[in-house]
PDB file of C-alpha atoms in Angstrom:
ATOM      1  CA  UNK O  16      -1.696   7.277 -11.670  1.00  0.00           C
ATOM      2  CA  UNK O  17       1.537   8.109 -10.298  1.00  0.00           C
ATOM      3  CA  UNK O  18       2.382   6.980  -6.692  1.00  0.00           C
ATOM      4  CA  UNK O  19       4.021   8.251  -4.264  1.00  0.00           C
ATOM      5  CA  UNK O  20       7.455  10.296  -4.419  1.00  0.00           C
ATOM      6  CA  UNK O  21       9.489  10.968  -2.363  1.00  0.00           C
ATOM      7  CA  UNK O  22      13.116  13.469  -2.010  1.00  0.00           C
ATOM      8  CA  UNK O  23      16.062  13.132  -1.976  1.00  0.00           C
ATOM      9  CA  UNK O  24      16.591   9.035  -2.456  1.00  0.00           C
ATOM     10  CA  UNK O  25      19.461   9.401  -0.439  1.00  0.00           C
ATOM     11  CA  UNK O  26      21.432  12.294   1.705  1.00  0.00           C
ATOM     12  CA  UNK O  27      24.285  11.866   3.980  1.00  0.00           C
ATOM     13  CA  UNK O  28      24.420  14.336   7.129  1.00  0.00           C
ATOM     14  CA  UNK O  29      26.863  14.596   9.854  1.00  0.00           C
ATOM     15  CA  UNK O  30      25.794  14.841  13.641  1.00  0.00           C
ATOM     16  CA  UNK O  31      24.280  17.520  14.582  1.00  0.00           C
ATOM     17  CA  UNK O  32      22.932  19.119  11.817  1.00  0.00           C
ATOM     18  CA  UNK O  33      19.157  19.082  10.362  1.00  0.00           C
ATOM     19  CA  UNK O  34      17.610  17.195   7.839  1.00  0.00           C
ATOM     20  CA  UNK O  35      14.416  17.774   5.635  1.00  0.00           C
ATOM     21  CA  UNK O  36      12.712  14.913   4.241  1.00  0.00           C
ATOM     22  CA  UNK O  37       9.773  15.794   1.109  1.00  0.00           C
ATOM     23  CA  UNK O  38       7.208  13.330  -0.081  1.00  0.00           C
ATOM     24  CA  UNK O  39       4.189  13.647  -2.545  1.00  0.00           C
ATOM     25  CA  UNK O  40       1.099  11.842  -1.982  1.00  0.00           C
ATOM     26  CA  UNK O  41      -0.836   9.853  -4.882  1.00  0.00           C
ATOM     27  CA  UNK O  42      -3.171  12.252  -6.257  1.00  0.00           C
ATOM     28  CA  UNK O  43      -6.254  12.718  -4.504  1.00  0.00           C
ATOM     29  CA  UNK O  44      -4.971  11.740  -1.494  1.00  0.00           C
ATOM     30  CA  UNK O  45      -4.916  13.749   1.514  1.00  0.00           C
ATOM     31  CA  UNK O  46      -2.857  12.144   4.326  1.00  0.00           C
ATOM     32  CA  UNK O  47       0.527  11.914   4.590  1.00  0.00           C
ATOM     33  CA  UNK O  48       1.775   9.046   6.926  1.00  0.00           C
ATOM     34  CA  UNK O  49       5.865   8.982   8.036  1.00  0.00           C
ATOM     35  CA  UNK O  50       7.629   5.827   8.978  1.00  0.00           C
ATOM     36  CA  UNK O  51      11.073   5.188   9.798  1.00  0.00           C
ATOM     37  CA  UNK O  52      12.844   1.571   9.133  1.00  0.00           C
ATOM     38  CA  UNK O  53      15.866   0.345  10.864  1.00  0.00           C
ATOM     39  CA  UNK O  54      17.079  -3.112  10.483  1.00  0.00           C
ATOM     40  CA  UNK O  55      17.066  -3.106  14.354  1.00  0.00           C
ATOM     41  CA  UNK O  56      13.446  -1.840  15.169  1.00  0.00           C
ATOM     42  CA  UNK O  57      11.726  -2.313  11.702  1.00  0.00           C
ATOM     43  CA  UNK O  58       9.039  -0.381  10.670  1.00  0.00           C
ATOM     44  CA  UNK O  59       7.794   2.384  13.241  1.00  0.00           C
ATOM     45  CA  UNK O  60       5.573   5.000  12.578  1.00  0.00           C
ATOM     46  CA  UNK O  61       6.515   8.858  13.321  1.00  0.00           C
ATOM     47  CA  UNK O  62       3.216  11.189  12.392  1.00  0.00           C
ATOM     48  CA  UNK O  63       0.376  11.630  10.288  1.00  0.00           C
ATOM     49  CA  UNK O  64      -1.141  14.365   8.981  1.00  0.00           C
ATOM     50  CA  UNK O  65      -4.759  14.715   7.359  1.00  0.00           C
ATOM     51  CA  UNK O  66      -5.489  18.492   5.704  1.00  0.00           C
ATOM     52  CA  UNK O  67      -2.372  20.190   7.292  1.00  0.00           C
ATOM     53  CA  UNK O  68      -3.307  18.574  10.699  1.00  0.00           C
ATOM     54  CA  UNK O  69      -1.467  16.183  12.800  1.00  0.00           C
ATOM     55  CA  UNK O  70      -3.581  13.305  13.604  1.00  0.00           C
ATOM     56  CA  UNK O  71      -1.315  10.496  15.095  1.00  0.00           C
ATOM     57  CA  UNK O  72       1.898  10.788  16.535  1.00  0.00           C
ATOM     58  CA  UNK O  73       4.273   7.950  17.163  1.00  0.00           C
ATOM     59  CA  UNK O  74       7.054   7.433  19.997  1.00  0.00           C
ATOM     60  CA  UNK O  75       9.460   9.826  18.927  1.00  0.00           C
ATOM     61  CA  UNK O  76      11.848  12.226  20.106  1.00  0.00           C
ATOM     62  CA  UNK O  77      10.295  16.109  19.707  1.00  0.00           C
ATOM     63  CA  UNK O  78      13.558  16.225  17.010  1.00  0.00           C
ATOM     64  CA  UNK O  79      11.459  14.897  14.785  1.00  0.00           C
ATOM     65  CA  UNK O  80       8.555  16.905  13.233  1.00  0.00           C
ATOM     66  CA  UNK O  81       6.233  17.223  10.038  1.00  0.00           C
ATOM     67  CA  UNK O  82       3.971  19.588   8.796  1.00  0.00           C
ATOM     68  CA  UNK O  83       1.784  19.375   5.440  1.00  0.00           C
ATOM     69  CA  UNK O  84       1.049  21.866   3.016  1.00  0.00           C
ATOM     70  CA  UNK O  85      -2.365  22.294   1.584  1.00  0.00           C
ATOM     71  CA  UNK O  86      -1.429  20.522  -1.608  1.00  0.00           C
ATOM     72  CA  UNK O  87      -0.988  17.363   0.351  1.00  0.00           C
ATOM     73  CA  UNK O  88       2.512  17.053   0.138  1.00  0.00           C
ATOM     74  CA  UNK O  89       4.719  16.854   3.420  1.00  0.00           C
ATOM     75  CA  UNK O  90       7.706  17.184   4.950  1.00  0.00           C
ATOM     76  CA  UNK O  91       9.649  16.097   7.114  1.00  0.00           C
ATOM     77  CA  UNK O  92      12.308  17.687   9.319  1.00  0.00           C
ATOM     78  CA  UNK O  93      14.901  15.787  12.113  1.00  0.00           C
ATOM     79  CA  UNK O  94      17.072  18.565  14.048  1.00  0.00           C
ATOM     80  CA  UNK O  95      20.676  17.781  15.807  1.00  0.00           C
ATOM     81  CA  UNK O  96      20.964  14.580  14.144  1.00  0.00           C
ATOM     82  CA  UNK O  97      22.326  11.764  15.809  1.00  0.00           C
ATOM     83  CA  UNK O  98      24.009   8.611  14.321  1.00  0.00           C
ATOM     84  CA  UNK O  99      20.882   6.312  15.423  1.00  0.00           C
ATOM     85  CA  UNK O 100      18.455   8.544  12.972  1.00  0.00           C
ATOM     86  CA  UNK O 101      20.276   6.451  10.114  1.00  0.00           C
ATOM     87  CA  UNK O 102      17.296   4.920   8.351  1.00  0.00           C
ATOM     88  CA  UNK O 103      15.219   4.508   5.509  1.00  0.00           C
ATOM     89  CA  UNK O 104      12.232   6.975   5.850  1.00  0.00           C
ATOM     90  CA  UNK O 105       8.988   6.115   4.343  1.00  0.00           C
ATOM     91  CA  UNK O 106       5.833   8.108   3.157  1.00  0.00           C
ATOM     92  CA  UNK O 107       2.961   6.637   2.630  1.00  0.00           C
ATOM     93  CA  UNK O 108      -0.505   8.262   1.403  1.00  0.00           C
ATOM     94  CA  UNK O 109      -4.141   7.183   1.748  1.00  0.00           C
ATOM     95  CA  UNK O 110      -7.639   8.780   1.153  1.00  0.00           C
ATOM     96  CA  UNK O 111      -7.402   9.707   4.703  1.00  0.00           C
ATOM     97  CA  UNK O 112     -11.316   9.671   5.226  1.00  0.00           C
ATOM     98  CA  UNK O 113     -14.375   7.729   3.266  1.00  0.00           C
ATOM     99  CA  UNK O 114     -13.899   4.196   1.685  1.00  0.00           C
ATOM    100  CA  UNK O 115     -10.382   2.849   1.112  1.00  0.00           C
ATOM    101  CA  UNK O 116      -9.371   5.477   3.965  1.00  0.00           C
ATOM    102  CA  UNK O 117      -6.733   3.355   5.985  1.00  0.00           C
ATOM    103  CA  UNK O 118      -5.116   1.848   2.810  1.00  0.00           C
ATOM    104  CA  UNK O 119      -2.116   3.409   2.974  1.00  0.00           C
ATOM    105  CA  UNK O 120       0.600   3.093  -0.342  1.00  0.00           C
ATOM    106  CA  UNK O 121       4.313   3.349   0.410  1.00  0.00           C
ATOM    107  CA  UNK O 122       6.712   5.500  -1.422  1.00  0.00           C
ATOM    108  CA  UNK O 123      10.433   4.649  -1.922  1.00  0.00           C
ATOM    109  CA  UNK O 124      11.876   6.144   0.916  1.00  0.00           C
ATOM    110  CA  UNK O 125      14.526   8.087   1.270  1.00  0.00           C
ATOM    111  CA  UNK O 126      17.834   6.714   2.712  1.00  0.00           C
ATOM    112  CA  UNK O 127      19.351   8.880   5.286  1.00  0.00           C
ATOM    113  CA  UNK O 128      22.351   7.562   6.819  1.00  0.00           C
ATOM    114  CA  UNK O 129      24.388  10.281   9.754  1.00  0.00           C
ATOM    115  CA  UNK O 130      27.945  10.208  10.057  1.00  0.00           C
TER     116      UNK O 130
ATOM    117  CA  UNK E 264      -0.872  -0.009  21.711  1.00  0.00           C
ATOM    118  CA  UNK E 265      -0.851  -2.564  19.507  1.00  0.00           C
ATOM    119  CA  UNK E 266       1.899  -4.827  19.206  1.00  0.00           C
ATOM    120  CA  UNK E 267       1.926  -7.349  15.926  1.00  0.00           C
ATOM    121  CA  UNK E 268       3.806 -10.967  16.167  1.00  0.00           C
ATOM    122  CA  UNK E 269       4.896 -12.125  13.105  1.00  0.00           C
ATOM    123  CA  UNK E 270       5.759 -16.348  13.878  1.00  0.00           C
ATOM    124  CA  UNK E 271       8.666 -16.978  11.335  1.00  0.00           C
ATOM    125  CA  UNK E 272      11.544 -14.608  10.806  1.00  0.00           C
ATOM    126  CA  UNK E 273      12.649 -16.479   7.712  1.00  0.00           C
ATOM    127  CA  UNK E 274      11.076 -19.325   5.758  1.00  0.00           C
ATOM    128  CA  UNK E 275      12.538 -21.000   3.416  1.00  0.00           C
ATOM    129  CA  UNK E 276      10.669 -22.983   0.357  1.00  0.00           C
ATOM    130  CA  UNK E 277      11.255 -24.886  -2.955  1.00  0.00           C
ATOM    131  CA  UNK E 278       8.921 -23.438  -5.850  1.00  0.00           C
ATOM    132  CA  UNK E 279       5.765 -25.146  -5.760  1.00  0.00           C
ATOM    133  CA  UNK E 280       5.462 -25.429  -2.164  1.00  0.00           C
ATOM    134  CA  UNK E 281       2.791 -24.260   0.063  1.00  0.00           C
ATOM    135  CA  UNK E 282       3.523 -21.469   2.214  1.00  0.00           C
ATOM    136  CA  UNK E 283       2.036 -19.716   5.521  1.00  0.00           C
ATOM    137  CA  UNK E 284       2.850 -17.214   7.343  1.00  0.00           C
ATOM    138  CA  UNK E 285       1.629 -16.274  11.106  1.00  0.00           C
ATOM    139  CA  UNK E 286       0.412 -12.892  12.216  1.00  0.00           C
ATOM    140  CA  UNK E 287      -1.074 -12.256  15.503  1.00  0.00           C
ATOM    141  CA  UNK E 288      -2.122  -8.888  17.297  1.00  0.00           C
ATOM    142  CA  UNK E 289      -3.005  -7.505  20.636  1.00  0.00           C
ATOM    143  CA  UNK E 290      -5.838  -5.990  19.912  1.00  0.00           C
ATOM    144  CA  UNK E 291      -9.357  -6.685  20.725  1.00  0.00           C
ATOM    145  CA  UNK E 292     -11.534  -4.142  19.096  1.00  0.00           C
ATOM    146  CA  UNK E 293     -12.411  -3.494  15.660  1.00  0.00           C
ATOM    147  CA  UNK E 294      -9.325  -3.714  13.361  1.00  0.00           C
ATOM    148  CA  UNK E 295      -8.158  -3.099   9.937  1.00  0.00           C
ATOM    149  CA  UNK E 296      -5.214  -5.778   8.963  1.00  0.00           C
ATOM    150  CA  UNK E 297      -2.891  -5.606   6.278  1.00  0.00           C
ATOM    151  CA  UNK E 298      -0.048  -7.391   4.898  1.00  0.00           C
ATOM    152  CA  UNK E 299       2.543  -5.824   2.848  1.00  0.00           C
ATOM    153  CA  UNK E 300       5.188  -7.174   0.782  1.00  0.00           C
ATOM    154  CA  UNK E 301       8.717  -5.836  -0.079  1.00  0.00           C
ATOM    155  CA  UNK E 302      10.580  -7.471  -3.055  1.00  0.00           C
ATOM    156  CA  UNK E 303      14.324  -6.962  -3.204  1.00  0.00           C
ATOM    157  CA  UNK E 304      15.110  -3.142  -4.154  1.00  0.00           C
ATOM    158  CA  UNK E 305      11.705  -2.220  -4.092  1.00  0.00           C
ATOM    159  CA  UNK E 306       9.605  -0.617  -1.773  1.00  0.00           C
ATOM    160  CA  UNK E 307       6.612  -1.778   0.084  1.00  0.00           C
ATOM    161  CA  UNK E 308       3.999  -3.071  -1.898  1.00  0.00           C
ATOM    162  CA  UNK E 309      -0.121  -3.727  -0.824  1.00  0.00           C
ATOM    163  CA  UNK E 310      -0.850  -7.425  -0.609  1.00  0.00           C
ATOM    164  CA  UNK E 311      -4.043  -7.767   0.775  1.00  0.00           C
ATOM    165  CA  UNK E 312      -6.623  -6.318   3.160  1.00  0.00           C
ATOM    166  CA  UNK E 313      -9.257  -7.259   5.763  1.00  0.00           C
ATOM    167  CA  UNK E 314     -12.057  -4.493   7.118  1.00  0.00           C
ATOM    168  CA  UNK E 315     -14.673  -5.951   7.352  1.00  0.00           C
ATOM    169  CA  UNK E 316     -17.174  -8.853   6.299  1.00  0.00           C
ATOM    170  CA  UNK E 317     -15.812 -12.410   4.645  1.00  0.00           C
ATOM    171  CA  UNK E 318     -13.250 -13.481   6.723  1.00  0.00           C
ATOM    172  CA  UNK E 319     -11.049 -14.785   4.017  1.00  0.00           C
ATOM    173  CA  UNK E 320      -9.446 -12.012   1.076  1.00  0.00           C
ATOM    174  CA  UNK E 321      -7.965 -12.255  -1.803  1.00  0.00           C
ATOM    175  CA  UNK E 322      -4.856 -10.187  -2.883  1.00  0.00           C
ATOM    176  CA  UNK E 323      -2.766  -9.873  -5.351  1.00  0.00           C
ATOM    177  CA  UNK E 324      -0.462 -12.534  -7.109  1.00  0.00           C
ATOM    178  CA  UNK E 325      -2.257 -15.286  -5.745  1.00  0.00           C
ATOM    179  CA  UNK E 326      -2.243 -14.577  -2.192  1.00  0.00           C
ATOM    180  CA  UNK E 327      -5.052 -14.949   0.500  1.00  0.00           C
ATOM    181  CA  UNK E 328      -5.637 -14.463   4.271  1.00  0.00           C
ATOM    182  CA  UNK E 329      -7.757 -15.491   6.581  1.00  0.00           C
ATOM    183  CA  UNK E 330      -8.835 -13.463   9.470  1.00  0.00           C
ATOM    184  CA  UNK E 331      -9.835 -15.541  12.862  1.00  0.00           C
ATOM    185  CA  UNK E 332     -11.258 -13.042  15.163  1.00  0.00           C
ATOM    186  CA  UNK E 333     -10.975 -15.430  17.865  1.00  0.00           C
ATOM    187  CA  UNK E 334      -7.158 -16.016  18.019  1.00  0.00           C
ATOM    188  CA  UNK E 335      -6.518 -12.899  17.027  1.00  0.00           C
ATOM    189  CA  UNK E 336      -4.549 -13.441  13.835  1.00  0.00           C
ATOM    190  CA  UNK E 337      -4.332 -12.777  10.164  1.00  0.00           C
ATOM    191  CA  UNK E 338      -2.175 -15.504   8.449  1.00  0.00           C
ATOM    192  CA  UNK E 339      -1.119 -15.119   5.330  1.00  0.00           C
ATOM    193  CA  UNK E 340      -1.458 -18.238   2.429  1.00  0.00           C
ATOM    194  CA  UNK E 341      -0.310 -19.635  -1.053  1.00  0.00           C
ATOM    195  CA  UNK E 342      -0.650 -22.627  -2.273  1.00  0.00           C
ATOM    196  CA  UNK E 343       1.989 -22.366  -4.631  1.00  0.00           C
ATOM    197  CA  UNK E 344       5.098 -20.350  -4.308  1.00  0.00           C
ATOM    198  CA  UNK E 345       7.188 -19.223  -7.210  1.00  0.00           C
ATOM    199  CA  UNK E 346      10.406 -17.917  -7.422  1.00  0.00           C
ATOM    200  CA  UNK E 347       9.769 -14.568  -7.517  1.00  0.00           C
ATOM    201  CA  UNK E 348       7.636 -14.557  -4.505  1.00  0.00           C
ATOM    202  CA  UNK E 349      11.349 -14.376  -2.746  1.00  0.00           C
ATOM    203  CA  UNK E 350      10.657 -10.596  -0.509  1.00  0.00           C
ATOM    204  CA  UNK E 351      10.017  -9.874   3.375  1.00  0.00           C
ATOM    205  CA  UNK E 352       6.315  -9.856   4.070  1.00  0.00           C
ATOM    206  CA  UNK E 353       4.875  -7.805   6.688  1.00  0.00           C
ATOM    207  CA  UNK E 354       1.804  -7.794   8.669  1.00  0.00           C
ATOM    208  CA  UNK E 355       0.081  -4.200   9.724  1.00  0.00           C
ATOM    209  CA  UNK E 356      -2.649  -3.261  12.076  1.00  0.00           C
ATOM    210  CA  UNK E 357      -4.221   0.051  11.173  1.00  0.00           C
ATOM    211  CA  UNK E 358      -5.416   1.819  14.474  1.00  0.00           C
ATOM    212  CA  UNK E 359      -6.345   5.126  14.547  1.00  0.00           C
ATOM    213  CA  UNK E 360      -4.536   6.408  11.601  1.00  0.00           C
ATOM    214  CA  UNK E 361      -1.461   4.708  12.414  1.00  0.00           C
ATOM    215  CA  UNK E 362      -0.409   1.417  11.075  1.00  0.00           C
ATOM    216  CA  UNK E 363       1.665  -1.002  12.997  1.00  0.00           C
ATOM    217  CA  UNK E 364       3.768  -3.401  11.351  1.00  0.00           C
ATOM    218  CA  UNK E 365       5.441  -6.900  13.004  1.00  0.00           C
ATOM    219  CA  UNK E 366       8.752  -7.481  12.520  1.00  0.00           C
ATOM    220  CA  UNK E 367       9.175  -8.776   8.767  1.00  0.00           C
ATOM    221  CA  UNK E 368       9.439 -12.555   7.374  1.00  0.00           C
ATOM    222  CA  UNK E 369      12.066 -13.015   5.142  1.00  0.00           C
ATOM    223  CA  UNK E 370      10.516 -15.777   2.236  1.00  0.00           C
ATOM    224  CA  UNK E 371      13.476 -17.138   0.353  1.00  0.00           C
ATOM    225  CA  UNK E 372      12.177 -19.746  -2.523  1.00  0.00           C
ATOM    226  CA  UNK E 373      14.715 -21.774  -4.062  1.00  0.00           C
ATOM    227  CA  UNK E 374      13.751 -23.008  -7.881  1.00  0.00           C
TER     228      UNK E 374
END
């Protein structure tokens, strides 16, 4: 089974423009988790979404927003960029309901770094 | 929210040695725990997980944990380390759809 996959690997961006972030979920799976990781505040998590719905949001800025398509995959999407949204941005995917729901499996990230 | 304290920011072992690792978390109700582990260039990997029932799991590679409702913590075990168990391990709390992850140990084992 493949896992989860995630585009572009890496992108470089200036300030102040806008980014878009993709990431298929294992097959079968139907929610889409986002986490950023910065060697200064780790692993946080942005939003999930469960069948195109947003069911969790973490402690971010409204620049930073999602969405999911009814094929499961998601995106994505950080407007006006600033220098501190340099990070590696995970997806994760899990069942999202049922047994095994909360195991969530990581995908490679993409690395986004703002200049 | 749930905040997750990981004791040890960076442990390290000679192959063959035991190793531990500390995880604590804030909350009191019903939980789902994780830990994760991240090997150099690769990307976060499923150790083991608690959800329910026998305190002590069993993961992958030889790896256990043992959840103690009363302290609040989810320490991660093996009695033998090799060297390729060298990665950062992280501890998760899964709470409402969101998981939330302590700050990383860095496990260095020198052969």
């Amino acid at each position: 089974k493949a896992g989860v996959t995630q585009t572009p690997r890496y992108l470089i961006k200036t300030r102040g423009q806008q980014v878009t972030l993709s990431c298929s979920p294992i097959s079968g799976h139907r929610s889409v988790s986002w986490y950023q990781q910065t060697p200064g505040q780790g692993l946080q998590f942005l939003f999930e979404y469960f069948s195109e719905t947003q069911r969790n949001k973490g402690n971010f800025p409204g620049r930073f927003s999602g969405r999911q398509f009814s094929n499961s995959r998601s995106e994505m999407n950080v407007s006006t960029l600033e220098l501190g949204d340099s990070a590696l941005y995970l997806c994760a995917s899990s069942r999202g309901t049922g047994t095994g729901s909360y195991e969530q499996y990581f995908g490679p990230g993409t690395r986004l770094t703002v200049t | 929210a749930q905040s997750v304290s990981q004791h040890n920011h960076h442990v390290i072992l000679s192959e063959a040695a035991s190793l531990e690792l500390g995880c604590n978390y804030s909350y009191g109700g019903t939980v789902n725990l994780f830990w994760y582990v991240q090997y150099p260039g690769q990307h976060l990997q499923l150790l083991l997980k608690y959800f329910s029932g026998d305190p002590l799991v069993k993961g992958i590679k030889g790896f256990e944990a043992e959840f103690i409702k009363s302290k609040f913590s989810f320490n991660l075990r093996k009695p033998s380390v090799q060297w390729s168990d060298t990665a950062e391990y992280f501890c998760a709390v899964e709470d409402d759809y969101k998981l939330s992850f302590g700050a990383g140990t860095t496990v260095t084992v020198r052969a």
